[in-house]
Short mmCIF file of C-alpha atoms in Angstrom, two decimals:
data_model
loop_
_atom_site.label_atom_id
_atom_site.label_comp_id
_atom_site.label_asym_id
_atom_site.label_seq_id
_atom_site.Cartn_x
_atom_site.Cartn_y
_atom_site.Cartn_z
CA UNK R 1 32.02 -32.40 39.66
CA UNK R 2 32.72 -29.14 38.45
CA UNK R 3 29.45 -28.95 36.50
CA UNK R 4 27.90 -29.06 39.91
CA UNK R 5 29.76 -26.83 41.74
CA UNK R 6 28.61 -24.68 39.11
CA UNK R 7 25.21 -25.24 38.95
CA UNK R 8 24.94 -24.71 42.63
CA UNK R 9 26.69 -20.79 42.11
CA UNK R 10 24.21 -19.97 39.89
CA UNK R 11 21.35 -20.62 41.80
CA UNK R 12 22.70 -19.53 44.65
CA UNK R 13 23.03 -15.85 43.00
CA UNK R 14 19.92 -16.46 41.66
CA UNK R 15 17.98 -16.28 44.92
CA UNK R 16 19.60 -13.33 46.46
CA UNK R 17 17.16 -10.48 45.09
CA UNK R 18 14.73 -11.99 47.06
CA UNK R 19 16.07 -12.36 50.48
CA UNK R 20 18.71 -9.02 49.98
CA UNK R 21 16.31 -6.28 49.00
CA UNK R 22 16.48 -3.15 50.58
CA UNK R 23 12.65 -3.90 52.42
CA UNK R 24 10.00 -2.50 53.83
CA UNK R 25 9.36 1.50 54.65
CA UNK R 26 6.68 2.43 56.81
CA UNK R 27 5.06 5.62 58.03
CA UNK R 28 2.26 6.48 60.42
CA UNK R 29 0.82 9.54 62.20
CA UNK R 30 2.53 9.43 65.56
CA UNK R 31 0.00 11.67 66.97
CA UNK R 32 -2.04 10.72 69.74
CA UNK R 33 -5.94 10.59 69.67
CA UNK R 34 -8.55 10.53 72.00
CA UNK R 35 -10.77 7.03 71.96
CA UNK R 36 -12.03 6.34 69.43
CA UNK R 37 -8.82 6.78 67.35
CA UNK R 38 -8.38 6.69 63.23
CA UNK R 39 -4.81 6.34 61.81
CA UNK R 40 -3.12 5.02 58.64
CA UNK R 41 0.04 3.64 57.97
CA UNK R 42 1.82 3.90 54.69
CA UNK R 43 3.85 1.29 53.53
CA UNK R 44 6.75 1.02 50.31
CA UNK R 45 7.64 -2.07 49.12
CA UNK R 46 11.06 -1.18 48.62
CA UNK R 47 12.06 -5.02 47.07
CA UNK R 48 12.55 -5.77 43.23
CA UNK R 49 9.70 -7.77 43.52
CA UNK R 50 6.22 -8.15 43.98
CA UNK R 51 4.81 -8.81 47.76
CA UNK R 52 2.02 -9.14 49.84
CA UNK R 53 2.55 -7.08 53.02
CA UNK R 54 0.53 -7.88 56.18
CA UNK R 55 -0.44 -5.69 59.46
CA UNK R 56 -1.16 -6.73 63.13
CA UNK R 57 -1.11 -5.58 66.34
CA UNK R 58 0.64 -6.31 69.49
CA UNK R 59 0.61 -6.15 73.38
CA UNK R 60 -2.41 -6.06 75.68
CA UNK R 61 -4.37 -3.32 73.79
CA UNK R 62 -4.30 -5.27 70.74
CA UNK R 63 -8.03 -6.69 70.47
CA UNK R 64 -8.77 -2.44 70.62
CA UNK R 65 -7.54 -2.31 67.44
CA UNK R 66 -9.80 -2.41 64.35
CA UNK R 67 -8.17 -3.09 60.62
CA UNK R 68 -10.04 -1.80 58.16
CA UNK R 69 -7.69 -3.41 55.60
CA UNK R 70 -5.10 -6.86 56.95
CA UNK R 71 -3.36 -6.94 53.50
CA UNK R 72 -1.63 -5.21 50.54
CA UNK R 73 0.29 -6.40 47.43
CA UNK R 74 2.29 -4.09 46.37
CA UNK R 75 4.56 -4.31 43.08
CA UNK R 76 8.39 -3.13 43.46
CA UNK R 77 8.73 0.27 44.70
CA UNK R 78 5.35 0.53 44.92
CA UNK R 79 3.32 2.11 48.36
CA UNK R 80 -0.08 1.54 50.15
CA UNK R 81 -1.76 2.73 52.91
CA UNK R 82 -3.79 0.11 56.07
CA UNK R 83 -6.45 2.47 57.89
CA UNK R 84 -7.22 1.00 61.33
CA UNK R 85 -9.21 2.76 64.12
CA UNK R 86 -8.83 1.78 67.90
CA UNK R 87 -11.79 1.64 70.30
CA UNK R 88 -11.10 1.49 74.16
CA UNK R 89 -14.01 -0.22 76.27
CA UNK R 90 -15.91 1.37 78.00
CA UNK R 91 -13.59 -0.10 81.84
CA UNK R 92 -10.46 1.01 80.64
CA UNK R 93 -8.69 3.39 83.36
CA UNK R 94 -7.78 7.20 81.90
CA UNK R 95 -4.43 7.01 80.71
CA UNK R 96 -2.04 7.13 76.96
CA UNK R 97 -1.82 3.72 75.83
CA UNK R 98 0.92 2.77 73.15
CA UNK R 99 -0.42 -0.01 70.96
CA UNK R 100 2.52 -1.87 68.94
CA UNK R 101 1.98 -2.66 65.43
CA UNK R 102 4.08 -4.33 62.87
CA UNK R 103 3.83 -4.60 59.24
CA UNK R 104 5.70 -7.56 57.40
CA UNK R 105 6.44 -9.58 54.36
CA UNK R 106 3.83 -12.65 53.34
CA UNK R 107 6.84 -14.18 51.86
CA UNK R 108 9.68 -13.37 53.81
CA UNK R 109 9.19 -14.07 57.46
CA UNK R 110 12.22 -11.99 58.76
CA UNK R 111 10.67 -8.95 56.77
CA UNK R 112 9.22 -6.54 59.31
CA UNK R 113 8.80 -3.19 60.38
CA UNK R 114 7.02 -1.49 63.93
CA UNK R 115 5.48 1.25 64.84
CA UNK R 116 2.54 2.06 67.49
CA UNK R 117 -0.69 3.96 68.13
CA UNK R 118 -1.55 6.18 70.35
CA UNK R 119 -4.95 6.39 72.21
CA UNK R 120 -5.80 8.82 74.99
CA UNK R 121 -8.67 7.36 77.39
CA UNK R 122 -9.91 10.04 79.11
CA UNK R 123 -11.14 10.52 82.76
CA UNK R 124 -15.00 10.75 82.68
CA UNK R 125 -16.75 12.00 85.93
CA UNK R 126 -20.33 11.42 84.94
CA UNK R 127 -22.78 10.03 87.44
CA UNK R 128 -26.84 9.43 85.84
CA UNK R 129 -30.25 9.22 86.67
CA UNK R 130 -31.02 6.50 84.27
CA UNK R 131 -34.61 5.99 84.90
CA UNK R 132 -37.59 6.57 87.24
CA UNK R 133 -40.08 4.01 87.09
CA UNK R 134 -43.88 3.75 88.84
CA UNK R 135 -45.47 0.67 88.88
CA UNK R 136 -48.63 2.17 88.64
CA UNK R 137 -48.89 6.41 87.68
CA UNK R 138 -52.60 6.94 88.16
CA UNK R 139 -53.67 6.45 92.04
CA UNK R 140 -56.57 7.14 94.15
CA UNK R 141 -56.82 7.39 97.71
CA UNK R 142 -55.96 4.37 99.87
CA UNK R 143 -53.42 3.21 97.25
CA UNK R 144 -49.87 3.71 97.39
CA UNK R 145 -47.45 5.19 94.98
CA UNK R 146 -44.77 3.28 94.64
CA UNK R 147 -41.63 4.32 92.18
CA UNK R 148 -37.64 3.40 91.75
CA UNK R 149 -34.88 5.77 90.48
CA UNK R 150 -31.88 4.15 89.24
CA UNK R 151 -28.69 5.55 89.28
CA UNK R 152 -25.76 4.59 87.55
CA UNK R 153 -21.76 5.55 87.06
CA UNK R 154 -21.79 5.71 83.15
CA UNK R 155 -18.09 7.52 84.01
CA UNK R 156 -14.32 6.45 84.66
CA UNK R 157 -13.74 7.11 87.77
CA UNK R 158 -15.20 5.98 90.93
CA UNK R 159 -18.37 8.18 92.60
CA UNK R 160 -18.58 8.95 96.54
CA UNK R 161 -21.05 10.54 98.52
CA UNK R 162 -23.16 11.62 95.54
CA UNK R 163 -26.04 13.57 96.97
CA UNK R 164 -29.65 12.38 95.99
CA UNK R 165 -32.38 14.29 95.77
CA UNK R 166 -36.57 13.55 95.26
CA UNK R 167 -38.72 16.43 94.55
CA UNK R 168 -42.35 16.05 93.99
CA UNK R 169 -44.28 19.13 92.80
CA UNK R 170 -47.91 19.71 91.64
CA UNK R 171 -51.17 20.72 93.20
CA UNK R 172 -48.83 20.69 96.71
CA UNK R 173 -45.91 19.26 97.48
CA UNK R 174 -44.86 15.83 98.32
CA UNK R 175 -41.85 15.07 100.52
CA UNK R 176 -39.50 11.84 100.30
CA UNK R 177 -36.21 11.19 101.88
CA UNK R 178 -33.24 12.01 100.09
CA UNK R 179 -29.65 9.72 99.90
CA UNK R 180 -26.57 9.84 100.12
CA UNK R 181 -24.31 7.00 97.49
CA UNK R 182 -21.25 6.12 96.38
CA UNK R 183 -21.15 4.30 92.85
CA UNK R 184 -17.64 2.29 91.74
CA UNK R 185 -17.20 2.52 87.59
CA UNK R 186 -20.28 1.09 86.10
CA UNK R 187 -21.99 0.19 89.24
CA UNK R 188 -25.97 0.63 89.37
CA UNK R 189 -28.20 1.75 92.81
CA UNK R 190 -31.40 0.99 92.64
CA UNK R 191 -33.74 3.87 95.03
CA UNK R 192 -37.68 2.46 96.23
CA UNK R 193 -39.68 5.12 97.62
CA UNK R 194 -43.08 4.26 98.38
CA UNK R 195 -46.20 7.35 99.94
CA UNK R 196 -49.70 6.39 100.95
CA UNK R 197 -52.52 7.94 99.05
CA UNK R 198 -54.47 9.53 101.52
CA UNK R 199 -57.54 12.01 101.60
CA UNK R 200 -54.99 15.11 102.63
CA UNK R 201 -53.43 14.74 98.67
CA UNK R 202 -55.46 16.91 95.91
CA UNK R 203 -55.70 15.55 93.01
CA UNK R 204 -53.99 16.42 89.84
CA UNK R 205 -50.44 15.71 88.12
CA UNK R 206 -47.46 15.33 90.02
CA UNK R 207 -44.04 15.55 89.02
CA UNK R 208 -41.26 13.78 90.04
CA UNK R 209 -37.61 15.36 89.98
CA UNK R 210 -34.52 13.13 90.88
CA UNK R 211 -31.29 15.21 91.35
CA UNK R 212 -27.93 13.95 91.81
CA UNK R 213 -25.28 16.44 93.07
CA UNK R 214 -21.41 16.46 94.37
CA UNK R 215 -20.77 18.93 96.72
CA UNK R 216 -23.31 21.48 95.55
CA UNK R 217 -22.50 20.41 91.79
CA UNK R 218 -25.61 19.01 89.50
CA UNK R 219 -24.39 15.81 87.98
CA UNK R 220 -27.76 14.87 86.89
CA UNK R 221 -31.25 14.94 86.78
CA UNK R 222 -34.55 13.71 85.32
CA UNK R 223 -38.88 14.14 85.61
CA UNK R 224 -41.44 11.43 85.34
CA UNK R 225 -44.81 12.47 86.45
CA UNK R 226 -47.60 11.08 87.74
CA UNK R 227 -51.30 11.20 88.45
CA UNK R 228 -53.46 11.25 91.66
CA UNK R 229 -57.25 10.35 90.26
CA UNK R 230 -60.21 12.16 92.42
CA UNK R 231 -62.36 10.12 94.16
CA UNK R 232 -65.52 10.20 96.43
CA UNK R 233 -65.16 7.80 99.56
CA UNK R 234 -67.67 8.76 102.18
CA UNK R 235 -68.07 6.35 104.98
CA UNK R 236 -71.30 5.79 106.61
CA UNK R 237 -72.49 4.46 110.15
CA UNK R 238 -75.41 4.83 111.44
CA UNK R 239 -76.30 4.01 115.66
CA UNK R 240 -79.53 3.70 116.82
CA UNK R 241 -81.12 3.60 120.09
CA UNK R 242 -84.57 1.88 120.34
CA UNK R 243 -85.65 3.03 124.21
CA UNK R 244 -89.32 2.75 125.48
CA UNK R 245 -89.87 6.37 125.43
CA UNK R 246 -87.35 7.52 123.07
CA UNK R 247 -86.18 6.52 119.86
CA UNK R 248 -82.37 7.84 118.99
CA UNK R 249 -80.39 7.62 115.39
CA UNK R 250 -77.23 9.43 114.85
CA UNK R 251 -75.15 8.77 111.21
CA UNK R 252 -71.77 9.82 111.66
CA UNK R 253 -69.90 10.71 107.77
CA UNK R 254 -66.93 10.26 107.01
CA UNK R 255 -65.04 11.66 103.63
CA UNK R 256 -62.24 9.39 102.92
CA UNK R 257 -61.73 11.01 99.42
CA UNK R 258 -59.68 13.72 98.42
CA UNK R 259 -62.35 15.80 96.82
CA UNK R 260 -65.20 17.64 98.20
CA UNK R 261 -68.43 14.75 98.70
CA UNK R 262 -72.17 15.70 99.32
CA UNK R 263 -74.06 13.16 101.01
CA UNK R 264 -77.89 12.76 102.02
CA UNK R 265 -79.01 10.82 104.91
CA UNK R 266 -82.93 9.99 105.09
CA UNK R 267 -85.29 8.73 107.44
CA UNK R 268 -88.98 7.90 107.50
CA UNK R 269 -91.00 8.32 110.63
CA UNK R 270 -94.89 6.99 110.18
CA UNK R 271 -97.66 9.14 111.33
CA UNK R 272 -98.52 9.67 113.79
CA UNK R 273 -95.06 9.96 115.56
CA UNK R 274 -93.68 12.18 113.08
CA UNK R 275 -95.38 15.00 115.64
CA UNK R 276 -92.80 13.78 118.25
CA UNK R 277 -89.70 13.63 115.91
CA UNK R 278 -86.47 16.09 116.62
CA UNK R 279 -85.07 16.81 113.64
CA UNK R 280 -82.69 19.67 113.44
CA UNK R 281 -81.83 21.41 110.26
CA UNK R 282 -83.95 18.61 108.16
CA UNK R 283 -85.94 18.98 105.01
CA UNK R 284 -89.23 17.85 105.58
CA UNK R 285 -91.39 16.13 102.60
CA UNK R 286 -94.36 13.96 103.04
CA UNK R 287 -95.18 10.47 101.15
CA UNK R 288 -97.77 7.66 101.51
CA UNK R 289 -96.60 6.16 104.58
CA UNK R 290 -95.08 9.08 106.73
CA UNK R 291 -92.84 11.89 106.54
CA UNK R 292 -89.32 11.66 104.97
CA UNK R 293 -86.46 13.73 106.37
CA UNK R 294 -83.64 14.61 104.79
CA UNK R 295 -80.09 16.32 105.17
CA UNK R 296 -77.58 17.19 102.41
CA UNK R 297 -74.36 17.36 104.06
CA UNK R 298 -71.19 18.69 102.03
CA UNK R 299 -67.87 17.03 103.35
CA UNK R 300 -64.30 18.15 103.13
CA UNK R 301 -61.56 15.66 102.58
CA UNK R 302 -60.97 14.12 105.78
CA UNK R 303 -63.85 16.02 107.40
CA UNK R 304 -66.33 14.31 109.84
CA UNK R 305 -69.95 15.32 110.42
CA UNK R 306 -72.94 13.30 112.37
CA UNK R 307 -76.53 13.73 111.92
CA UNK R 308 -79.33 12.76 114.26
CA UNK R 309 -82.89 12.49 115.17
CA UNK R 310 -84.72 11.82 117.92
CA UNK R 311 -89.00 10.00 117.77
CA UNK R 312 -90.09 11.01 121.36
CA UNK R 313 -92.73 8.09 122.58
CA UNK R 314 -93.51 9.73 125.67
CA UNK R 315 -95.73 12.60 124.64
CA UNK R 316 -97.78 9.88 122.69
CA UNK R 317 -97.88 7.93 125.86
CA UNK R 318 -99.32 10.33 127.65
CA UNK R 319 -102.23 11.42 124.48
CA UNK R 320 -102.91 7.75 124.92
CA UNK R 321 -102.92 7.77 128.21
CA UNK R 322 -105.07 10.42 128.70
CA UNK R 323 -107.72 9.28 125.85
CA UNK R 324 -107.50 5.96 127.79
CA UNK R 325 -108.66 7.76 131.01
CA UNK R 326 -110.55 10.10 129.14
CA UNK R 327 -112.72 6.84 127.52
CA UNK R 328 -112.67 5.43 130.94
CA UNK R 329 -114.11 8.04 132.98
CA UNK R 330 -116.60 8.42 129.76
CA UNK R 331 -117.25 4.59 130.08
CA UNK R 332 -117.53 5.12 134.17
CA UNK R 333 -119.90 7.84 133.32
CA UNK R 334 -122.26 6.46 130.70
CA UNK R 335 -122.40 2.61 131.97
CA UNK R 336 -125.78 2.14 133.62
CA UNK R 337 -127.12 -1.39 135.32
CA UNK R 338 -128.86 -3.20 133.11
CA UNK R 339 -132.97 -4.09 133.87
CA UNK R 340 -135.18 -6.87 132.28
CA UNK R 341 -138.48 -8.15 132.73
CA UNK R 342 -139.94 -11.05 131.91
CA UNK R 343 -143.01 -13.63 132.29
CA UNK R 344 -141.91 -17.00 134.53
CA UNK R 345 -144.50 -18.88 133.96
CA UNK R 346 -148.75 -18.43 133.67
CA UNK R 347 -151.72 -20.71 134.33
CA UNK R 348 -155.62 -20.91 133.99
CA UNK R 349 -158.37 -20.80 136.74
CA UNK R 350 -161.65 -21.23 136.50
CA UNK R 351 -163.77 -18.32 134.89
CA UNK R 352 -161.01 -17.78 132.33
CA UNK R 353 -159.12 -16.08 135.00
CA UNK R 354 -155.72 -16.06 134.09
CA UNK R 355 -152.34 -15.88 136.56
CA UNK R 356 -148.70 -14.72 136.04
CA UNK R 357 -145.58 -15.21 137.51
CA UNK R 358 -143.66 -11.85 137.31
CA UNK R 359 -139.91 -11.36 137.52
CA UNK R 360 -137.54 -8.43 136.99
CA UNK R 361 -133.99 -8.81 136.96
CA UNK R 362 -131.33 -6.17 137.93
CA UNK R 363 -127.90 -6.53 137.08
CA UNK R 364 -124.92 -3.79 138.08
CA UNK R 365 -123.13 -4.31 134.94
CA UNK R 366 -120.79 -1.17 135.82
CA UNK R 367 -117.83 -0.95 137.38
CA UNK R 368 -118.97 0.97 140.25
CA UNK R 369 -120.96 0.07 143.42
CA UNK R 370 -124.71 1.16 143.33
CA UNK R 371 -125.89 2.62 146.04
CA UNK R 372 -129.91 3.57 147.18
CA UNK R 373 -131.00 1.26 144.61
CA UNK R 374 -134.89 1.51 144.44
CA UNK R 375 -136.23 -0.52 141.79
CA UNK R 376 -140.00 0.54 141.11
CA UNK R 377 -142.57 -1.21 139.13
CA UNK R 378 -146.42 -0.57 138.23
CA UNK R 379 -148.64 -3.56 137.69
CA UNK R 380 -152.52 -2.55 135.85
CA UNK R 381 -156.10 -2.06 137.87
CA UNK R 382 -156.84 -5.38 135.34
CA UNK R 383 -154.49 -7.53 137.62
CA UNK R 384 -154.19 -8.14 141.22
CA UNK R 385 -150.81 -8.45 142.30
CA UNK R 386 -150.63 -11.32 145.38
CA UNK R 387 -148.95 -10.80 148.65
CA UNK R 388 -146.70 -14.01 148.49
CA UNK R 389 -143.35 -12.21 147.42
CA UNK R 390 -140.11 -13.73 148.07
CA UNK R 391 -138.49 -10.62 148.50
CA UNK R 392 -140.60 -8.27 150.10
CA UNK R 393 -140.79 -4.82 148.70
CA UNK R 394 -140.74 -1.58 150.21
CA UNK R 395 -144.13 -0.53 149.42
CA UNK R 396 -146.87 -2.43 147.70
CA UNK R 397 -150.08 0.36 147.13
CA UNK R 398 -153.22 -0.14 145.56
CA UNK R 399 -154.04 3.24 143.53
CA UNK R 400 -157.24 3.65 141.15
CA UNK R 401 -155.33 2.95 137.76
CA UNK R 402 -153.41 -0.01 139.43
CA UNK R 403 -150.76 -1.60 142.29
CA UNK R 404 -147.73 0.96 142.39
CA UNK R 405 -144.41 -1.48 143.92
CA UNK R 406 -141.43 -0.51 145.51
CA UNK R 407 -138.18 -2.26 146.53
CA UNK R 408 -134.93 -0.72 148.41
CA UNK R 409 -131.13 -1.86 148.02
CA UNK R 410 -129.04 -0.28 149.92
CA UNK R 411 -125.86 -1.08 147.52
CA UNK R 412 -125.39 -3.63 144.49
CA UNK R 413 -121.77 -4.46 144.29
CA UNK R 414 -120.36 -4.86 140.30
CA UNK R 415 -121.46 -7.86 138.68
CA UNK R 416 -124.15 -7.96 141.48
CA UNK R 417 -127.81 -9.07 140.40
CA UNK R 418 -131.20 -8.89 142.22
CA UNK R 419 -134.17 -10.80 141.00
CA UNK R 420 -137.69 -9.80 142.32
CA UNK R 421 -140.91 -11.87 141.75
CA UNK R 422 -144.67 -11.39 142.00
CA UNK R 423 -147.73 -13.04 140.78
CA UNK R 424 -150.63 -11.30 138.98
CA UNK R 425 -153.93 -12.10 138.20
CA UNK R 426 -156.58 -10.94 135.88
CA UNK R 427 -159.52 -9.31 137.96
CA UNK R 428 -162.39 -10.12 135.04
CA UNK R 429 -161.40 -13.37 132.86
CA UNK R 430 -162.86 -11.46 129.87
CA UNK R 431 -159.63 -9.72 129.45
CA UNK R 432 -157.32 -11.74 126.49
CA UNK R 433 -153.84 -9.69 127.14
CA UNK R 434 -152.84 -6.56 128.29
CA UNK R 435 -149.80 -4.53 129.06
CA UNK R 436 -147.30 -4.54 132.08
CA UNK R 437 -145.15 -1.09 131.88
CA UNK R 438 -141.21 -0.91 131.69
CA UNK R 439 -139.85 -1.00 135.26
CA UNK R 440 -137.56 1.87 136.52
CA UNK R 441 -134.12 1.20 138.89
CA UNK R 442 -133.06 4.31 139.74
CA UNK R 443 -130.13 5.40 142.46
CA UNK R 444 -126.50 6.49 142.62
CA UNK R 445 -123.33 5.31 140.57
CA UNK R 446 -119.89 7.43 142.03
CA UNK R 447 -121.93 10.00 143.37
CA UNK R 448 -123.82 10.98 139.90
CA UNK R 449 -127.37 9.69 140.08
CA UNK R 450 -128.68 7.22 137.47
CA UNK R 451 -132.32 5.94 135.94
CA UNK R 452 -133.00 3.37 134.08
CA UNK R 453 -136.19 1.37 132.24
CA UNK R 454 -136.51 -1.72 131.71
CA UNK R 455 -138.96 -3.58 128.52
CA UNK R 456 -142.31 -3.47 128.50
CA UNK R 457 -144.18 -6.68 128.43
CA UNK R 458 -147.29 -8.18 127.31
CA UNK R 459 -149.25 -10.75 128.70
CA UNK R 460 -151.87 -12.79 128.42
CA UNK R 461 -151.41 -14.04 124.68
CA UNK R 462 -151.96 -17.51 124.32
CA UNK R 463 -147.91 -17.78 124.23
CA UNK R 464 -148.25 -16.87 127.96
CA UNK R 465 -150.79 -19.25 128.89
CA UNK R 466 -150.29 -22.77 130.17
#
């Protein structure tokens, strides 16, 4: 028994180095620093015997902290150092925040020491223009520029009534609506501005200024620039007028662009109503089928000019009219009734004397009414003309070279014919053929006197005889 008791008091002073050292002594720069804070902590194992000593950190902070080193062993006596740095995110509020941190034994649980940190958050007031972007820099008239700034509180502290301004600067200036915001920590705005293209912008590079101020102080700013192409747009429309005596065409041009635009209208007007064509301040060239006119007309953006011409009908109207009249009253004057003579019919008597039915025809083939028509005709001394006429003429004398004949109308409407006969025969039957002379009508057409001959005519060939 006593063997035991004394087996038990040795052990039992055998174990108290361990668990009756003197411990752990610790030291650390108590000074604060602003996030993001390096420190080190210096430890002495002040036990007999070797230990491993471990570091970690406490409270609500403690995920801030950063070890660059969780562990030492450290002989008796001995000392080491744990470097740690603390980072506070990027939410936390301004303030000193005391981390807790406690270094202890590996072995010996109820081995520790504390100490803390010290990190200083700072307040940030920092508002930002974080970007300004265009969905499409390079426009052209009748396309819209559309761009977003966005804004953001990269500080601590809450933002009110931050002032936002757009400038837009280049070949003239561009006007959008400013803002007024208020950004909580981290918080983003997003601003859409959006401007027409129109003719009244020049072209050129534009540049694009976002300001952000708080009661007249500049928090931020930033440029992007931009591009407005040039471009010729020139609208056309042309209105005629087709009118029986007047032909009408006015283009009216329109430059939709935003540079200056030249523009030619033509038009071709045949001959010979190109001497009745208007045209003022035209060029004037002649082709194949007419003449070509032409106007060059230099348009402003936004400006508006109209060209015409007017093809006047009437004064060719009244050219043709007149040559019409002209060609009438020529037609009026030169028509003349038409006269013919011919052979009816011819027979054979007895002593080879030979007979012939004479006719002349007399047609008014003019538009006029004839008036004192006296149709005269001559017959040979070899004939004898016979007293049986069917229309009885005038005058019916005997003279030495032959029967002179006469008959009186006293109108022939137009259209109108008269048909005379007589008979002939041959006064000696020796006589084969001979020669009846052209008859003459003769009177008045619209008061100008006329005279015309009709064929001559020979008879007595055998074609005559029946």
């Amino acid at each position: 028994m006593r063997k035991i008791v004394f087996m038990l008091l040795v052990l039992l002073f055998a174990a108290h180095p361990v668990s009756a050292g003197t411990g752990l002594t610790i030291s650390s720069d108590q000074s604060c620093a602003v996030t993001p804070g390096k420190y080190s902590i210096s430890v002495t194992n002040e036990q007999a015997a070797i230990d491993t000593i471990r570091i970690t950190a406490l409270g609500a902070e403690r995920s801030w902290v950063i070890f660059d080193n969780t562990a030492i062993t450290l002989g008796a006596k001995q000392s080491g150092t744990f470097t740690l740095t603390a980072i506070a995110p990027t939410d936390a509020p301004a303030a000193f925040y005391q981390i807790p941190i406690t270094v202890f034994s590996d072995t010996n649980k109820d081995l520790k020491e504390q100490t803390n940190v010290c990190l200083i958050v700072k307040r940030v007031d920092k508002v930002a223009v974080k970007e300004i972007a265009f969905t499409d820099n390079n426009v052209g008239p009748s396309e819209t520029l559309a761009f977003t700034a966005t804004l953001e509180n990269v500080g601590t502290e809450p933002f009110r009534n931050v002032d936002v301004a757009i400038d837009v600067t280049g070949p003239q200036t561009l006007a959008f609506a400013g803002e007024r915001v208020t950004l909580v920590r981290g918080a983003q705005a997003v601003l859409k501005r959006e401007l027409q293209i129109d003719n009244k912008i020049s072209p050129g590079v534009y540049n694009v200024r976002v300001t952000l101020t708080k009661d007249d102080v500049l928090l931020d700013t930033l440029d992007k620039s931009f591009t407005v192409e040039g471009l010729q747009i020139v609208d056309k429309n042309t209105d005629e007028h087709k009118g029986v005596f007047v032909f009408s065409s006015q283009t009216t041009l329109y430059n939709r662009g935003n540079v200056e635009a030249i523009e030619t209208v033509t038009a071709s007007v045949a001959r010979p109503f190109n001497a009745f064509v208007s045209a003022p301040d035209a060029i004037v060239a002649k082709d194949e089928k007419g003449v070509v006119y032409a106007w060059p007309v230099a348009l402003r953006p936004g400006e508006t000019k109209t060209v015409s011409y007017n093809v006047h009908y009437w004064p060719f109207y009244v050219i043709l009219t007149v040559v019409i009249y002209a060609a009438y009253q020529f037609y009026l004057t030169t028509r003349r009734p038409t006269i013919r003579k011919m052979v009816l019919s011819s027979k054979k008597h007895k002593d080879d004397i030979q007979e012939f039915a004479v006719a002349i025809e007399v047609k008014n083939t003019t538009p006029s009414i004839l008036k004192n028509v006296t149709l005269r005709d001559f017959a040979p001394a070899v004939a004898r003309v016979h007293k049986d006429f069917k229309v009885q003429p005038e005058k019916a004398k005997f003279v030495d070279v032959g029967t002179e004949l006469l008959w009186k109308f006293k109108e022939m409407k137009p259209s109108e014919t008269r048909i005379v006969h007589y008979h002939i025969s041959t006064v000696v039957g020796s006589v084969d053929r001979f020669l009846l002379p052209s008859a003459i009508v003769e009177g008045e057409r619209a008061g100008r006197p006329y005279r015309v001959h009709s064929n001559e005519l020979t008879v007595g060939s055998k074609r005559n005889m029946g």
